[in-house]
Coordinates of C-alpha atoms in Angstrom, one line a residue:
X1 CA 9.4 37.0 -19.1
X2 CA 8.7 36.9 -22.5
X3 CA 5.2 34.8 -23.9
X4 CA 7.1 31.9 -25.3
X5 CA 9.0 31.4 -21.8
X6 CA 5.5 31.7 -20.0
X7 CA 4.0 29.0 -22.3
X8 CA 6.6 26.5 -21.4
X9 CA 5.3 24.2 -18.7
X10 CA 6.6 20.8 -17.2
X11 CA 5.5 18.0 -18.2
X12 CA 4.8 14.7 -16.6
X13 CA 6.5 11.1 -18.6
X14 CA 4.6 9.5 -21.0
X15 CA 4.4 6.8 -19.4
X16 CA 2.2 8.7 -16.7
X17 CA 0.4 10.6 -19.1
X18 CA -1.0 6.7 -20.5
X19 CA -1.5 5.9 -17.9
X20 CA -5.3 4.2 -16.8
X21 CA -6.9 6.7 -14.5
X22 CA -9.1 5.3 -11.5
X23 CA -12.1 7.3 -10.6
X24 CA -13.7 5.4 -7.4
X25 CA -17.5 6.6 -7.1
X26 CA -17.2 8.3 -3.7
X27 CA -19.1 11.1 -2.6
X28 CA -22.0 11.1 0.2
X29 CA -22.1 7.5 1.4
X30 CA -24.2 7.5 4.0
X31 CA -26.8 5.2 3.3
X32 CA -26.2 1.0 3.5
X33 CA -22.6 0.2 2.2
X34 CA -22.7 -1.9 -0.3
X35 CA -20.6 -0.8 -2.7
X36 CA -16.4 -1.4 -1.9
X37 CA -16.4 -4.5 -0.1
X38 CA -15.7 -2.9 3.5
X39 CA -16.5 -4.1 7.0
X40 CA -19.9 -2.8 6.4
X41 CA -20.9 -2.8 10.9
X42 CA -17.9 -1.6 12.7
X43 CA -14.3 -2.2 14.1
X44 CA -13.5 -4.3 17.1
X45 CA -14.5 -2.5 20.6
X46 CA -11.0 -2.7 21.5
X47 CA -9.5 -0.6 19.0
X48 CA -12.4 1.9 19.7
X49 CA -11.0 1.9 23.0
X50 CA -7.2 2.4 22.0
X51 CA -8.2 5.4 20.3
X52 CA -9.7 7.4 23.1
X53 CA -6.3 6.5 24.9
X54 CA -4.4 8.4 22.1
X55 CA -2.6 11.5 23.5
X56 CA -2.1 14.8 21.9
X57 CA 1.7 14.4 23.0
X58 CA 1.9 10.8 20.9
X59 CA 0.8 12.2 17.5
X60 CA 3.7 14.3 17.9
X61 CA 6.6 12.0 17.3
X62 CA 7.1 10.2 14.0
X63 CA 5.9 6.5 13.9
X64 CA 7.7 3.5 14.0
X65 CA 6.6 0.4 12.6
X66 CA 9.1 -2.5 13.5
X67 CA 7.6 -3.2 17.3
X68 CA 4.4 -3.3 15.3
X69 CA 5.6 -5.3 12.4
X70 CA 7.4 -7.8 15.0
X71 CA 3.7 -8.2 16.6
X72 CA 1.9 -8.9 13.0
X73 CA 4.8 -11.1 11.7
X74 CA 4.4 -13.2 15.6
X75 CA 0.5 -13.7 14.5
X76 CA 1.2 -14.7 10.7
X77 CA 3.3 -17.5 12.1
X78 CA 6.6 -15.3 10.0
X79 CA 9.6 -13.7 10.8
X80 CA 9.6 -10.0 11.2
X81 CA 11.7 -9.2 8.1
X82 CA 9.4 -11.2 6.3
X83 CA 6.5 -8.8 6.7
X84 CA 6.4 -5.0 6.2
X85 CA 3.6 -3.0 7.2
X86 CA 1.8 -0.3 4.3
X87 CA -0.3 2.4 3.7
X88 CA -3.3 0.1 2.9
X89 CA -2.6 -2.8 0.2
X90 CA -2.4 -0.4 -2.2
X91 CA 1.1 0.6 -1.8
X92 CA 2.3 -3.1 -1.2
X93 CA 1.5 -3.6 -4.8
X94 CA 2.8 -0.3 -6.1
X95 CA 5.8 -0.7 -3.6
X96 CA 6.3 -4.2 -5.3
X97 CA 5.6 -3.1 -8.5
X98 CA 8.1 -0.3 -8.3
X99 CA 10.8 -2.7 -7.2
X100 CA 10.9 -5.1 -9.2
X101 CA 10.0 -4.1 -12.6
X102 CA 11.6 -2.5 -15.6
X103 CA 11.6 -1.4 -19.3
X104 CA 10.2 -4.5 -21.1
X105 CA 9.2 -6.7 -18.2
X106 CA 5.6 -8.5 -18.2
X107 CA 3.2 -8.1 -15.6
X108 CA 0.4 -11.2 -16.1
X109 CA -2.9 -10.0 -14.6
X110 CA -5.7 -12.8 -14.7
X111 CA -8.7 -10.8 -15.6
X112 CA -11.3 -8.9 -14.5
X113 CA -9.1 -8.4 -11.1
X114 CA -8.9 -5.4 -9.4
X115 CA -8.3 -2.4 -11.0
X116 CA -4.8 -1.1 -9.2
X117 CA -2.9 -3.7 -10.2
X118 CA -3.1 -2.2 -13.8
X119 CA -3.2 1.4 -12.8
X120 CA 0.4 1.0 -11.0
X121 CA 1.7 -1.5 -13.7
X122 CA 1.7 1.6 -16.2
X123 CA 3.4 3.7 -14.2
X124 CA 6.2 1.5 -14.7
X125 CA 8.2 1.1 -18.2
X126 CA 6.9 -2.6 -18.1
X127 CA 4.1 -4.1 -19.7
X128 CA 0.5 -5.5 -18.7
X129 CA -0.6 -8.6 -20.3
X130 CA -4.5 -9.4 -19.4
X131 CA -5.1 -13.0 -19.4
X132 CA -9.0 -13.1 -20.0
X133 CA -11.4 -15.4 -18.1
X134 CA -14.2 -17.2 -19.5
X135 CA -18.0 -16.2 -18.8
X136 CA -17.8 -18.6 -15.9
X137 CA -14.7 -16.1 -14.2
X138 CA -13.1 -19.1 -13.2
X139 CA -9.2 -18.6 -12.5
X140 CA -7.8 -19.1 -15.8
X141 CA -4.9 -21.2 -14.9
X142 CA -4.4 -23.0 -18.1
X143 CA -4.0 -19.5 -20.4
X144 CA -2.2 -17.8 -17.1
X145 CA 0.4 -21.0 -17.5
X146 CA 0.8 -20.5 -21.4
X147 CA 0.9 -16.8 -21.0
X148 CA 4.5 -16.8 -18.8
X149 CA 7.4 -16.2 -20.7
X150 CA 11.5 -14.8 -19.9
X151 CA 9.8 -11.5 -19.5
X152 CA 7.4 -12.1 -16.9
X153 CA 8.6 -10.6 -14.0
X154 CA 5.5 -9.9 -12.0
X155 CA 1.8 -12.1 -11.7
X156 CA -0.8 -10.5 -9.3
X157 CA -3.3 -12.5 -8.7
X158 CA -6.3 -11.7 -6.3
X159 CA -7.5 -14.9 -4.4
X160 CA -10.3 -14.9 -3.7
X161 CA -10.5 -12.7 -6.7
X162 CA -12.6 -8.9 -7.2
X163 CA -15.0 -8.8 -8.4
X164 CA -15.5 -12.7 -9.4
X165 CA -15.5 -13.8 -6.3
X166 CA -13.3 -17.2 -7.8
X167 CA -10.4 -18.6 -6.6
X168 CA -7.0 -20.4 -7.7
X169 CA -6.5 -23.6 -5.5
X170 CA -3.2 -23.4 -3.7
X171 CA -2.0 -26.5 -6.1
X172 CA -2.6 -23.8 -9.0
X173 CA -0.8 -21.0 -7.0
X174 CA 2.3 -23.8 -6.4
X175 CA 2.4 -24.5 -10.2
X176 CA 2.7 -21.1 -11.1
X177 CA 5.1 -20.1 -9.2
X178 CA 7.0 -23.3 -9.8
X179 CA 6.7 -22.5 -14.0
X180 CA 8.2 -18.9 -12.9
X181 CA 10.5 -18.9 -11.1
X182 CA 12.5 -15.9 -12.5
X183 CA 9.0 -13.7 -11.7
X184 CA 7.6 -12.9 -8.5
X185 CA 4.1 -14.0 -7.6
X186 CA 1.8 -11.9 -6.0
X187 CA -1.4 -13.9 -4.0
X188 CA -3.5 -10.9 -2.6
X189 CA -5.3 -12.3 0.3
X190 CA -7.4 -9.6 0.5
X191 CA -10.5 -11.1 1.5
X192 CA -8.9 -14.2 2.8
X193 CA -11.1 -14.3 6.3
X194 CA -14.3 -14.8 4.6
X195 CA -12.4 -18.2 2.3
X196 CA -10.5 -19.5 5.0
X197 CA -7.7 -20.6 2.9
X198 CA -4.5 -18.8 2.7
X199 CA -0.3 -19.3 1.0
X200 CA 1.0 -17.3 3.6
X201 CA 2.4 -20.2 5.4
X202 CA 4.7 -20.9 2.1
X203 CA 6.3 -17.3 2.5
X204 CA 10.0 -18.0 2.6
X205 CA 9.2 -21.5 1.5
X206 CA 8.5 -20.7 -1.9
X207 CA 11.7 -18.5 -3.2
X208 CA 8.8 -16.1 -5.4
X209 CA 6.3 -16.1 -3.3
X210 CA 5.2 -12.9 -2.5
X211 CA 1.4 -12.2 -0.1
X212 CA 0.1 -9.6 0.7
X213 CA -3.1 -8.4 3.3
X214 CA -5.5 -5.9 3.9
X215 CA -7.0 -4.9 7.3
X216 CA -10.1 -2.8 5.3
X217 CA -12.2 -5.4 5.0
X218 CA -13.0 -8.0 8.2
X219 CA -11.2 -5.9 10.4
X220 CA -12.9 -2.8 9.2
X221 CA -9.5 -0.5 9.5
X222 CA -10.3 1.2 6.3
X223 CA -10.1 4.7 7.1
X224 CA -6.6 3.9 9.0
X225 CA -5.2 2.5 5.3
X226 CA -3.6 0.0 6.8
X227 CA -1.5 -3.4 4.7
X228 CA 1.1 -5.6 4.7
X229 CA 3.4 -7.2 2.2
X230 CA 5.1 -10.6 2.9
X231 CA 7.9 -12.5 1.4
X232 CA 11.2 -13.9 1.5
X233 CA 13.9 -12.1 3.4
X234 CA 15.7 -11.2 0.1
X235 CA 13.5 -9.9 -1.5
X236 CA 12.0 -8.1 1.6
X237 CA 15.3 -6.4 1.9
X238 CA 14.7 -4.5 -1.6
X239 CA 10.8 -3.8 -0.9
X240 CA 12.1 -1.9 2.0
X241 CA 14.6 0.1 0.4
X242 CA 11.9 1.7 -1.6
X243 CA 9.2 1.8 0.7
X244 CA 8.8 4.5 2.7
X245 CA 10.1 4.4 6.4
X246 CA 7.0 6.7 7.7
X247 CA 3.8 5.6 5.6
X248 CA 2.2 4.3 7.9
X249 CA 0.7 6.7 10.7
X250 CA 1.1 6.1 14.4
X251 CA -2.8 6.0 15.2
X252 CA -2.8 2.9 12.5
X253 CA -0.1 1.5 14.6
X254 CA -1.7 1.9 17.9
X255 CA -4.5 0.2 16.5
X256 CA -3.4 -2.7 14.8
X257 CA -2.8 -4.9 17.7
X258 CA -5.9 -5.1 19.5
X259 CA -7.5 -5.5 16.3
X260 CA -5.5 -9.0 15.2
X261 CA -6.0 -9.7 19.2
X262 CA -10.0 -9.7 18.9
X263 CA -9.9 -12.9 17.1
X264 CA -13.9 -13.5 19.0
X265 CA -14.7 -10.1 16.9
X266 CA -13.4 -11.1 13.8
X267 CA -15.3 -14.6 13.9
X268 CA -18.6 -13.6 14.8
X269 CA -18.1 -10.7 11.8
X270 CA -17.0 -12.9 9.2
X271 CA -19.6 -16.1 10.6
X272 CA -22.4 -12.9 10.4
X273 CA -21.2 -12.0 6.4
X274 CA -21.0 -15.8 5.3
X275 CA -24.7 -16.7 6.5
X276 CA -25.8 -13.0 5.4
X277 CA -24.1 -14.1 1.7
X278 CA -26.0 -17.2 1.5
X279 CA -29.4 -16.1 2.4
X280 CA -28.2 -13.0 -0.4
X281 CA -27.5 -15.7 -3.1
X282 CA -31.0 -17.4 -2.3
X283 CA -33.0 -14.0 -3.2
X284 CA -31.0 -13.3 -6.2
X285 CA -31.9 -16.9 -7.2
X286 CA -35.4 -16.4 -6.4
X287 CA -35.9 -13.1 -8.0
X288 CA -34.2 -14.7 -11.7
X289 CA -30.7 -13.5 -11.5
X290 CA -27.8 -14.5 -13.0
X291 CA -24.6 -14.7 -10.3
X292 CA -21.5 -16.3 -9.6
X293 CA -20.1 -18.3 -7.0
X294 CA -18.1 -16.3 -4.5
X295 CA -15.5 -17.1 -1.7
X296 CA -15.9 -13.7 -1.0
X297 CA -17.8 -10.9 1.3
X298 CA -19.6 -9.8 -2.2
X299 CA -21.6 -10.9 -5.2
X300 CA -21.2 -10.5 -8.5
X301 CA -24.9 -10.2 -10.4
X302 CA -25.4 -9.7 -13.8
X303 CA -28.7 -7.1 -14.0
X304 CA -27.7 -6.6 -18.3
X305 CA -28.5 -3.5 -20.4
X306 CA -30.0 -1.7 -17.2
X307 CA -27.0 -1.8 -14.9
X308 CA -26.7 1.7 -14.2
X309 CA -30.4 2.3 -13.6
X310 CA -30.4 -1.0 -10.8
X311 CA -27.1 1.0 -9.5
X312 CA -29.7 4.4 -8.9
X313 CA -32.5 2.9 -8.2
X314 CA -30.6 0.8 -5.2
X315 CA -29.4 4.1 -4.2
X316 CA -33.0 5.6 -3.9
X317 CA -33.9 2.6 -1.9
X318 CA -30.9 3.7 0.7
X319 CA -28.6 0.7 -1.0
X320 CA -25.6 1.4 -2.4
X321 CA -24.0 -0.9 -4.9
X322 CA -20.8 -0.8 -7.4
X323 CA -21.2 -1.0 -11.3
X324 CA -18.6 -3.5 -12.6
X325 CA -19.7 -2.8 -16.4
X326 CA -16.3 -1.4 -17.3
X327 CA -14.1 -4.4 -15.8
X328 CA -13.4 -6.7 -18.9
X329 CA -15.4 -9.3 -19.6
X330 CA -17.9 -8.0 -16.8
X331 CA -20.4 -5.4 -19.1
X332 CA -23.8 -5.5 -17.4
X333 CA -22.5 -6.9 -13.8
X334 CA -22.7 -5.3 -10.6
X335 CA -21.4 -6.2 -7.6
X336 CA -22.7 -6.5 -4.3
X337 CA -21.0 -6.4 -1.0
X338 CA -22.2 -8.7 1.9
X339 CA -22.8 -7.1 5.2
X340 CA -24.6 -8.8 8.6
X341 CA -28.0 -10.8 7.9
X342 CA -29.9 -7.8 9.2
X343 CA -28.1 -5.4 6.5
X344 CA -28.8 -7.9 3.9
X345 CA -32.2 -8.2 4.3
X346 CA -32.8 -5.0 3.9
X347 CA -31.1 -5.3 0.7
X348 CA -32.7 -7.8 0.1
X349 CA -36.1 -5.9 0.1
X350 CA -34.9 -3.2 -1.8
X351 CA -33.6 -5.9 -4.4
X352 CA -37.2 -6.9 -5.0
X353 CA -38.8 -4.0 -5.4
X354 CA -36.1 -2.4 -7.9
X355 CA -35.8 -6.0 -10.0
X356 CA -40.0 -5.4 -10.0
X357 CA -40.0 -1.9 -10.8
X358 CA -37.6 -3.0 -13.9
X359 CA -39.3 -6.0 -14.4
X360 CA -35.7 -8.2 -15.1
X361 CA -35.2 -11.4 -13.8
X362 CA -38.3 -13.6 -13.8
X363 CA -40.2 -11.3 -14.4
X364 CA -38.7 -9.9 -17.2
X365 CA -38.7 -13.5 -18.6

């Protein structure tokens, strides 16, 4: 082989190579879990005890989702080829995103929202348009509305939103997908249970209308990566050509079920986070913070010019929080997630002591 043919290498589109890169700050997180909005206490006792049921023999044969799908689709109120199980939310949205866009097409993205939506946007040929919130992080509907045009073909939006914590009404949601109807509309109900207010009854109602779930959050299925994408049965029939048949692993399946079953679980855990959030939003009001209203399981607070050093010293205090400074619109904020009351307290005392030690707030007043 001669040195020119050795120095020839593949190379990945451009389109990949532009592409926004997402570095999540994992790593040891073994200290209070503050940091990516996950059940922060535990799954429901009854899918602990489907998993000690699990034999060898079972993880042997591929999964199949449909009996499971049929189950989730019963509890949603939908039909089963209105729902399609995923590999966590994360592919719903690139599964969606993959369908339906091409070279030229618009993908709206109210903003600061979470980061993924943008990440698999430019692996597409389409383009992203940010539509910019004010320093309140309301949902921008009015520059959402004014932003659609014949290209639009995709709008994502987060409700309740991350990391604002705001929401769209479902009035707003109607209008937009009303104004759009060549586009689909994504509603992310990701942290739904903790706002009690959800679209997904309009699936198949609403010819665009796209929603999609987590079970990372309340249910506290993270590590299983378990999501689901709902919408009408013809556009279902396309996400399902692309997605793949096997994504979604058979201990995630087992599990599933007794977790949407334990509706007593769920309740207490989400009743235990709203409380937790309230008493959360007093102290940062006490100690002279600046937040935002949330309909979430997590607060955004703006700390300013000494973000990252709250961030560590949080961590030395066994906290661990997430730095939002690079969202847009977001530089100085950090968000918070919201666990029981007795998980917040404790952040709540190491909250004090670091907003003393850096003397912001009130005291830096």
């Amino acid at each position: 082989m001669t040195e020119a043919v050795a120095s020839i290498k593949p190379a990945p589109r451009l389109r990949v190579q532009a592409m926004k890169e997402y570095h999540p700050p994992l790593g040891c997180r073994d200290l209070l879990r503050l940091d990516f909005n996950e059940n922060t206490l535990a799954c429901s006792p009854k899918v602990r005890e489907v998993l000690g049921n699990i034999s060898a023999g079972a993880l042997t044969r591929y999964p199949e989702r449909e009996p499971v799908e049929a189950i989730v689709a019963k509890h949603l109120g939908l039909a089963p080829k209105q729902v399609a199980l995923t590999n966590g939310v994360d592919e719903a949205i690139h599964v969606l995103f993959e369908t339906f866009l091409e070279a030229g097409d618009e993908v709206l993205l109210p903003v600061p929202t979470y980061t993924m939506y943008e990440v698999y946007a430019s692996a597409t040929d389409a383009n992203v348009v940010a539509v910019q919130a004010e320093d309140d992080l309301l949902f921008p509907f009015e520059r959402l509305i004014a932003a659609i045009t014949p290209k639009t073909k995709i709008i994502a939006i987060a409700n309740p939103n991350s990391p604002s914590g705001s929401v769209a009404t479902r009035a707003q949601l109607l209008q937009i997908a009303q104004h759009a109807p060549h586009a689909v509309v994504l509603v992310d109900e990701a942290y739904f249970h903790f706002y009690g207010e959800t679209v997904i009854d309009l699936v198949g109602v609403i010819p665009n209308l796209v929603v999609a779930r987590t079970f990372s959050k309340a249910y506290g299925l993270a590590g299983l990566r378990l999501g689901l994408i709902a919408g009408p049965v013809e556009l279902m029939r396309w996400v399902r050509r692309v997605l793949s048949p096997y994504s979604v692993n058979s201990l995630a399946l087992a599990c599933l079920p007794p977790a949407i079953e334990d509706a007593a679980y769920i309740d207490w855990y989400v009743s235990e986070v709203i409380q937790a959030r309230g008493e959360f939003e007093a102290a940062v009001d006490a100690v002279g913070l600046r937040r935002w209203p949330s309909c979430a399981n997590f607060i955004l607070v703006d700390i300013g010019p000494r973000h990252a050093e709250f961030v560590r010293l949080m961590r030395d205090a066994g906290v661990l929080v997430r730095d939002r400074s690079n969202d847009p619109g977001c530089d100085g904020r950090v968000r918070i997630t919201i666990g029981t009351r007795e998980q917040i307290r404790q952040a709540i005392v190491a909250l004090d002591d670091v907003v003393a030690s850096l003397n912001i707030g009130v005291r830096g007043k």
